[in-house]
PDB file of C-alpha atoms and ligand atoms in Angstrom:
ATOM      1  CA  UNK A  53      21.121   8.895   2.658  1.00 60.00           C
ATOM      2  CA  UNK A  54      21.050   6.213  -0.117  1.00 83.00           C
ATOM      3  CA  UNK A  55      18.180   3.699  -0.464  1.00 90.00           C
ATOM      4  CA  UNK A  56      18.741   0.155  -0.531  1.00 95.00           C
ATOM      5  CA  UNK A  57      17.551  -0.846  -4.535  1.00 97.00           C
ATOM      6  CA  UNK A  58      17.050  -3.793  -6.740  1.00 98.00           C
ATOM      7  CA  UNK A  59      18.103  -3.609 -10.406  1.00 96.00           C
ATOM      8  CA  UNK A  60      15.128  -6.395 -11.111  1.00 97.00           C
ATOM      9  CA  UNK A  61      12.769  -4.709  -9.265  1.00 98.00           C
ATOM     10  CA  UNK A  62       9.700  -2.323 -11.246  1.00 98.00           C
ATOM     11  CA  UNK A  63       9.575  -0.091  -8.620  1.00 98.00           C
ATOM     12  CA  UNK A  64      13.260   0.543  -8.130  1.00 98.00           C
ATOM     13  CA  UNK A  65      12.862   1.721 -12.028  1.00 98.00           C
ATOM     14  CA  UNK A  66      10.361   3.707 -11.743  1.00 98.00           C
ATOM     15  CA  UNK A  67      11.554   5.331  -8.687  1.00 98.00           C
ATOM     16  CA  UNK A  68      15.631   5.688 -10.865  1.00 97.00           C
ATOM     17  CA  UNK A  69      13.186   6.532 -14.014  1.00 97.00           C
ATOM     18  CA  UNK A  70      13.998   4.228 -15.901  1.00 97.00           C
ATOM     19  CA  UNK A  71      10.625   3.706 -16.401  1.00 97.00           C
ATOM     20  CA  UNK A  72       8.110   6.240 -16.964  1.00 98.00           C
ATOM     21  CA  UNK A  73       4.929   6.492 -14.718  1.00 98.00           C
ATOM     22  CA  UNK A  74       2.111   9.140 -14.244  1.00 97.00           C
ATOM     23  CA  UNK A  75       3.815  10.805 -11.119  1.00 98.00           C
ATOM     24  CA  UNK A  76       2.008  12.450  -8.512  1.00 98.00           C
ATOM     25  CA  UNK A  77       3.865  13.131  -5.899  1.00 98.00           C
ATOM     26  CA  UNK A  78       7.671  13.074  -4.853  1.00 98.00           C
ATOM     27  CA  UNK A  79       9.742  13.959  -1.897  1.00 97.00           C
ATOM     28  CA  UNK A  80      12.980  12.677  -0.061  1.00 97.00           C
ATOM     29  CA  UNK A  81      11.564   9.156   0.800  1.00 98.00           C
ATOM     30  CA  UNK A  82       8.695   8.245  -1.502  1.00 98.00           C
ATOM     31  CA  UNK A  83       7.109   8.254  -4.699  1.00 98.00           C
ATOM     32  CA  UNK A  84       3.518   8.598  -5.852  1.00 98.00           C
ATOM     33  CA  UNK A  85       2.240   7.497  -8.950  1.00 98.00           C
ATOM     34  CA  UNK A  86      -1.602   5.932 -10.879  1.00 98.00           C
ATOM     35  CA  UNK A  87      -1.381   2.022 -11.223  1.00 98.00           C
ATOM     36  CA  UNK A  88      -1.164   1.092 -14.713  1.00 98.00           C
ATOM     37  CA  UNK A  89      -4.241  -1.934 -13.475  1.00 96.00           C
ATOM     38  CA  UNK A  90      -6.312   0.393 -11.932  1.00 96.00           C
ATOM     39  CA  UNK A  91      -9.209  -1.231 -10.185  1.00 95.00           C
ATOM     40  CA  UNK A  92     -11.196   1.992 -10.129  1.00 96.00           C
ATOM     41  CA  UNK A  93     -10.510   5.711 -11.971  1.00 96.00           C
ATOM     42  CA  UNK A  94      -7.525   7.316  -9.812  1.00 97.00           C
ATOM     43  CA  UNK A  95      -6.449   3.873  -8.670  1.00 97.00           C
ATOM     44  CA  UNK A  96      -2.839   5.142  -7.539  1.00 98.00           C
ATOM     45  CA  UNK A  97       0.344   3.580  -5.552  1.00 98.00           C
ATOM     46  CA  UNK A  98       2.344   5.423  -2.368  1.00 98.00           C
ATOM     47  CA  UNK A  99       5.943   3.526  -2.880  1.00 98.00           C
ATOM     48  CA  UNK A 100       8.907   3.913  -0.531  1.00 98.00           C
ATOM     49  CA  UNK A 101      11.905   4.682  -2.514  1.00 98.00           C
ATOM     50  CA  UNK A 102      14.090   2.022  -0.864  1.00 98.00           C
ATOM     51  CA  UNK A 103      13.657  -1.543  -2.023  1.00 98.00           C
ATOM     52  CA  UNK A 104      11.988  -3.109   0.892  1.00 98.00           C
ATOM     53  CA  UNK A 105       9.906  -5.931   0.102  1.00 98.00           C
ATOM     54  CA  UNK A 106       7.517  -5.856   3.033  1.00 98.00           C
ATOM     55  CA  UNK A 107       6.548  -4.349   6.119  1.00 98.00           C
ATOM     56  CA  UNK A 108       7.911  -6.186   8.872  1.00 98.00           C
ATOM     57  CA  UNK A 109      11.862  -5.230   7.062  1.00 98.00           C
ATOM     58  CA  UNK A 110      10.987  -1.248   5.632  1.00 98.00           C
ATOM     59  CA  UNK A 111      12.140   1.156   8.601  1.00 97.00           C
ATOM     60  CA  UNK A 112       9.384   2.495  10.787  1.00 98.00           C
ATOM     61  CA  UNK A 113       9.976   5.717   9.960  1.00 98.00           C
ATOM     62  CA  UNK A 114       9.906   4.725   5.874  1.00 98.00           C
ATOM     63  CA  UNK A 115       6.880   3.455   6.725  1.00 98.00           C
ATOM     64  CA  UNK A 116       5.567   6.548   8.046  1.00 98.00           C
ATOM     65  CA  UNK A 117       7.020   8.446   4.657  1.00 98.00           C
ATOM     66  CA  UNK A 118       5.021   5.935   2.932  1.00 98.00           C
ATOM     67  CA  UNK A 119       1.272   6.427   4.714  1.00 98.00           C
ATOM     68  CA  UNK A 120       1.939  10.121   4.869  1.00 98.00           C
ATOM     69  CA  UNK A 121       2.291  10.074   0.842  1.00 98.00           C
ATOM     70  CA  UNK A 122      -0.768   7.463   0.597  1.00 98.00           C
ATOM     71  CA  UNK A 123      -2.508  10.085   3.102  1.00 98.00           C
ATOM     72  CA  UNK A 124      -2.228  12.868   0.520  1.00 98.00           C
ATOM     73  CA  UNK A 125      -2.812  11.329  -2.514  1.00 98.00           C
ATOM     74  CA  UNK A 126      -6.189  10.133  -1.002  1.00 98.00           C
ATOM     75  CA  UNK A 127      -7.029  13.518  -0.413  1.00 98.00           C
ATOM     76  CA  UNK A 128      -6.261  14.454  -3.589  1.00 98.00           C
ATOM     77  CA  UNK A 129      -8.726  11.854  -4.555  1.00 98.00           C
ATOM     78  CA  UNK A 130     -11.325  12.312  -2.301  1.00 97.00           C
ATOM     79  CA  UNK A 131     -11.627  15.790  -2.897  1.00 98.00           C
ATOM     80  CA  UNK A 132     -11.489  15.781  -6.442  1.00 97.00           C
ATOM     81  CA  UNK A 133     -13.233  12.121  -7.646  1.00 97.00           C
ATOM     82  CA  UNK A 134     -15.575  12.436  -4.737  1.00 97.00           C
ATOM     83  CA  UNK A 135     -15.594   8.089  -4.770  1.00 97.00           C
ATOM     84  CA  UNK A 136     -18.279   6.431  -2.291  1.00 97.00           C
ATOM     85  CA  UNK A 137     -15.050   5.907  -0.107  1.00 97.00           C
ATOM     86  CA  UNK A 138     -11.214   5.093  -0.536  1.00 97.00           C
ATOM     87  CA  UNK A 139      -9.580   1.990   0.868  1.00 97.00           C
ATOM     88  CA  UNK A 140      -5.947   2.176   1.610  1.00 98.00           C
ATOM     89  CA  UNK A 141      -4.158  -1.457   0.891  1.00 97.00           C
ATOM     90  CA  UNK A 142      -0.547  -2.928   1.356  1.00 98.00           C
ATOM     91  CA  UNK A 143      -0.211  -6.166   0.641  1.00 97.00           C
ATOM     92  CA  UNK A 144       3.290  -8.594   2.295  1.00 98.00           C
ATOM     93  CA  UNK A 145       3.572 -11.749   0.696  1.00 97.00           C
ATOM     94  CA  UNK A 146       2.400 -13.631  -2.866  1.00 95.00           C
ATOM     95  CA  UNK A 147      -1.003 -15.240  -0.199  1.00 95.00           C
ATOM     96  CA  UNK A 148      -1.507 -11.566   0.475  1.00 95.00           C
ATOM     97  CA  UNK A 149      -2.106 -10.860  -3.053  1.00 94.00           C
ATOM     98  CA  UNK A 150       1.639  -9.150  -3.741  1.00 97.00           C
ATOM     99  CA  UNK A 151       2.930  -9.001  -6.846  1.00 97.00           C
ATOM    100  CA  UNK A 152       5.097  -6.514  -6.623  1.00 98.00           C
ATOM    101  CA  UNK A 153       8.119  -7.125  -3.881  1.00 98.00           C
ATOM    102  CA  UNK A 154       8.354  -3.475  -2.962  1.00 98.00           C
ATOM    103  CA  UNK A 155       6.745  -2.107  -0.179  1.00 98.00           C
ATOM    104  CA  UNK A 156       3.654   0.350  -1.322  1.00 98.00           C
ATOM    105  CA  UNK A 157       0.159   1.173  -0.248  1.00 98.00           C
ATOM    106  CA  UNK A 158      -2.796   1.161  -2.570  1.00 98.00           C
ATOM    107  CA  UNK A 159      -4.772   4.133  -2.759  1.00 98.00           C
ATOM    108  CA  UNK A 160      -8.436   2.533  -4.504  1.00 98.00           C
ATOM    109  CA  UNK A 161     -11.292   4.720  -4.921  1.00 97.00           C
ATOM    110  CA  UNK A 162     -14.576   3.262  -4.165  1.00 97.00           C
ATOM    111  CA  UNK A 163     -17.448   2.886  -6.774  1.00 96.00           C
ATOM    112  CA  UNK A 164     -20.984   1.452  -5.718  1.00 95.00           C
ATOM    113  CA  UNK A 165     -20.926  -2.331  -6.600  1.00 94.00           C
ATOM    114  CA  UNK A 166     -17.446  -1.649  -8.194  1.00 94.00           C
ATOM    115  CA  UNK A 167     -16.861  -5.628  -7.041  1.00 91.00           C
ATOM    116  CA  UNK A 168     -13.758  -4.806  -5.560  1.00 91.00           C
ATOM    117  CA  UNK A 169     -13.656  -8.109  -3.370  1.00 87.00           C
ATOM    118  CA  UNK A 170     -12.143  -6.477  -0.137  1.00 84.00           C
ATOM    119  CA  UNK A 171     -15.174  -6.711   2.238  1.00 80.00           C
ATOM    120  CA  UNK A 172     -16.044  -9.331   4.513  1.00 84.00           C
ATOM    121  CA  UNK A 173     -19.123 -10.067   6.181  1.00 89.00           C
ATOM    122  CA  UNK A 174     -18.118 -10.351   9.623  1.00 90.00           C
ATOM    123  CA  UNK A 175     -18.969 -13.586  11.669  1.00 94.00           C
ATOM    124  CA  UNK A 176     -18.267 -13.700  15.543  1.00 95.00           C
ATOM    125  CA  UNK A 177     -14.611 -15.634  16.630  1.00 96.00           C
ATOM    126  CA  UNK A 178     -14.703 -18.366  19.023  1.00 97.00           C
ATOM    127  CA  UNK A 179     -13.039 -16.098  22.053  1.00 97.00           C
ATOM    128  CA  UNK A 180     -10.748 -18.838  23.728  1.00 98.00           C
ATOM    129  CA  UNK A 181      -9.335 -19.013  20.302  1.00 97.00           C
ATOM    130  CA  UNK A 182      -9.144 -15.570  20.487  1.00 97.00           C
ATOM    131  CA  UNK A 183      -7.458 -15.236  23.651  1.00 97.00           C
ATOM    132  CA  UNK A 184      -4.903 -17.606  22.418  1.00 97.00           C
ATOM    133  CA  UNK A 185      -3.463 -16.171  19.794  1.00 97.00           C
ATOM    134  CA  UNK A 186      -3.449 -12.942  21.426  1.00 97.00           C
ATOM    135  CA  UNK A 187      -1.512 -14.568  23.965  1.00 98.00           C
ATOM    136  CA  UNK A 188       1.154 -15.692  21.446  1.00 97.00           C
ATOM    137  CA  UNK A 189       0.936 -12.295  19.762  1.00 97.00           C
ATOM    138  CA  UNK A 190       1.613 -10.262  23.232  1.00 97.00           C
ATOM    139  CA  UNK A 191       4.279 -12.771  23.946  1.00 97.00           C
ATOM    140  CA  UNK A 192       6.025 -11.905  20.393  1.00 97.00           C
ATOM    141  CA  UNK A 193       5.956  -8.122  21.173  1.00 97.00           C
ATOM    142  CA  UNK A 194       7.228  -8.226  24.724  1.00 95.00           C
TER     143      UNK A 194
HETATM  144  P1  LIG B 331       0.520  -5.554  -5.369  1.00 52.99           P
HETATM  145  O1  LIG B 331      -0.162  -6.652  -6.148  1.00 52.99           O
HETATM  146  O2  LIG B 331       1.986  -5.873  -5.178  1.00 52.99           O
HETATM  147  O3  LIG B 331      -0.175  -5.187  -4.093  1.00 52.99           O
HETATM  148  O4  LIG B 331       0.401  -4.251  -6.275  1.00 52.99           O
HETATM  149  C1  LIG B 331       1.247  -4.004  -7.344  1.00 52.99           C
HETATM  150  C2  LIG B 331       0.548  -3.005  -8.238  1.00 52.99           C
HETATM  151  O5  LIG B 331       1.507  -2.450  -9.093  1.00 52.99           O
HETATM  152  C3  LIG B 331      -0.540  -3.632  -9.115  1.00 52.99           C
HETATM  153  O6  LIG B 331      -1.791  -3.019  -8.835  1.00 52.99           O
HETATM  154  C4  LIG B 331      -0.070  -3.360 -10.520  1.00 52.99           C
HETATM  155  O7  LIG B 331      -1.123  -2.981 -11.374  1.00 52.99           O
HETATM  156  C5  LIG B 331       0.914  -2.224 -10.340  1.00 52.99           C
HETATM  157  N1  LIG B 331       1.983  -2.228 -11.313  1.00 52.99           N
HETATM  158  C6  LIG B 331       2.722  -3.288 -11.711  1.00 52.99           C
HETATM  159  N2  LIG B 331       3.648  -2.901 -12.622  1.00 52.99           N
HETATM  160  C7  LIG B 331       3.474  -1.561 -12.794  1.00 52.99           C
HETATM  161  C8  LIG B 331       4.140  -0.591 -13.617  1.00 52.99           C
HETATM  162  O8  LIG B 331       5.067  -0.884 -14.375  1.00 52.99           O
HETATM  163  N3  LIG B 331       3.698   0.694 -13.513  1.00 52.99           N
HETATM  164  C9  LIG B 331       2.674   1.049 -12.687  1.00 52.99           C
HETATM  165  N4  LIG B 331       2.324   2.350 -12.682  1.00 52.99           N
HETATM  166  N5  LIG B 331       2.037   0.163 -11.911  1.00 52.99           N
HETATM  167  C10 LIG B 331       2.433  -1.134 -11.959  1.00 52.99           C
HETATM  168 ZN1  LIG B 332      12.326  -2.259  -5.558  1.00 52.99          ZN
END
């Protein structure tokens, strides 16, 4: 089955190799390969082969391609970097910190005080707040 592409997009290039990239991994529906920023040594991307920008549009089971490839390169990296810890991160949208419109998941080994700024010190909600979002959220999956 052919993947839906964008002739603008990075990814879609690097996936058509068009552009080179330190690949790690390949099969049927994704692509792994090291980001060329990488926040930490083994800093590495899980990208769907199809060109879908985000996660509410890639196919669920794309999606699952996608976290299964992210799954192994970060135990690639675990095992072999031994980091203080991994975070896995996929980013939707330019206020989420996207920059690239192609749906992939960050695989970013952990180094003490590395400054990575993904942590957050958490601070109890105000629960009636709570309650009404969720409200509005369990509305929007019914
Ligand atoms: P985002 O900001 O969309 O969550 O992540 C995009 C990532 O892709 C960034 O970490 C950036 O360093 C990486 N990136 C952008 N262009 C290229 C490229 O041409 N090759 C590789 N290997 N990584 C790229
Ligand atoms: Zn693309």
């Amino acid at each position: 089955m052919s993947h839906p592409t964008d002739p603008n997009c990075i990814f879609c290039k690097i996936v058509a190799g068009q552009i080179p990239c330190f690949k790690l991994l390949e099969d049927h529906e994704t692509i792994a390969f090291m980001d060329v920023n990488p926040v930490n040594p083994g800093h590495a991307l899980a990208v769907a082969k199809g060109h879908w920008p985000t996660v509410d549009v890639i196919p669920p089971d794309m999606l699952g391609a996608v976290a299964r490839s992210a799954q192994r390169v970060a135990q690639a990296v675990m095992k072999e970097l031994r980091p203080v810890g991994v975070n896995l991160l996929q980013a939707n949208g330019a206020g989420a910190g996207q920059s690239v419109a192609h749906l992939h998941i960050h695989v970013m080994p952990r180094r003490p005080n590395d400054d990575v700024m993904l942590n957050w010190q958490p601070k109890p909600g105000d629960k009636a707040e709570i309650e009404v979002i969720y409200k509005r959220l369990k509305a929007a999956l019914a």
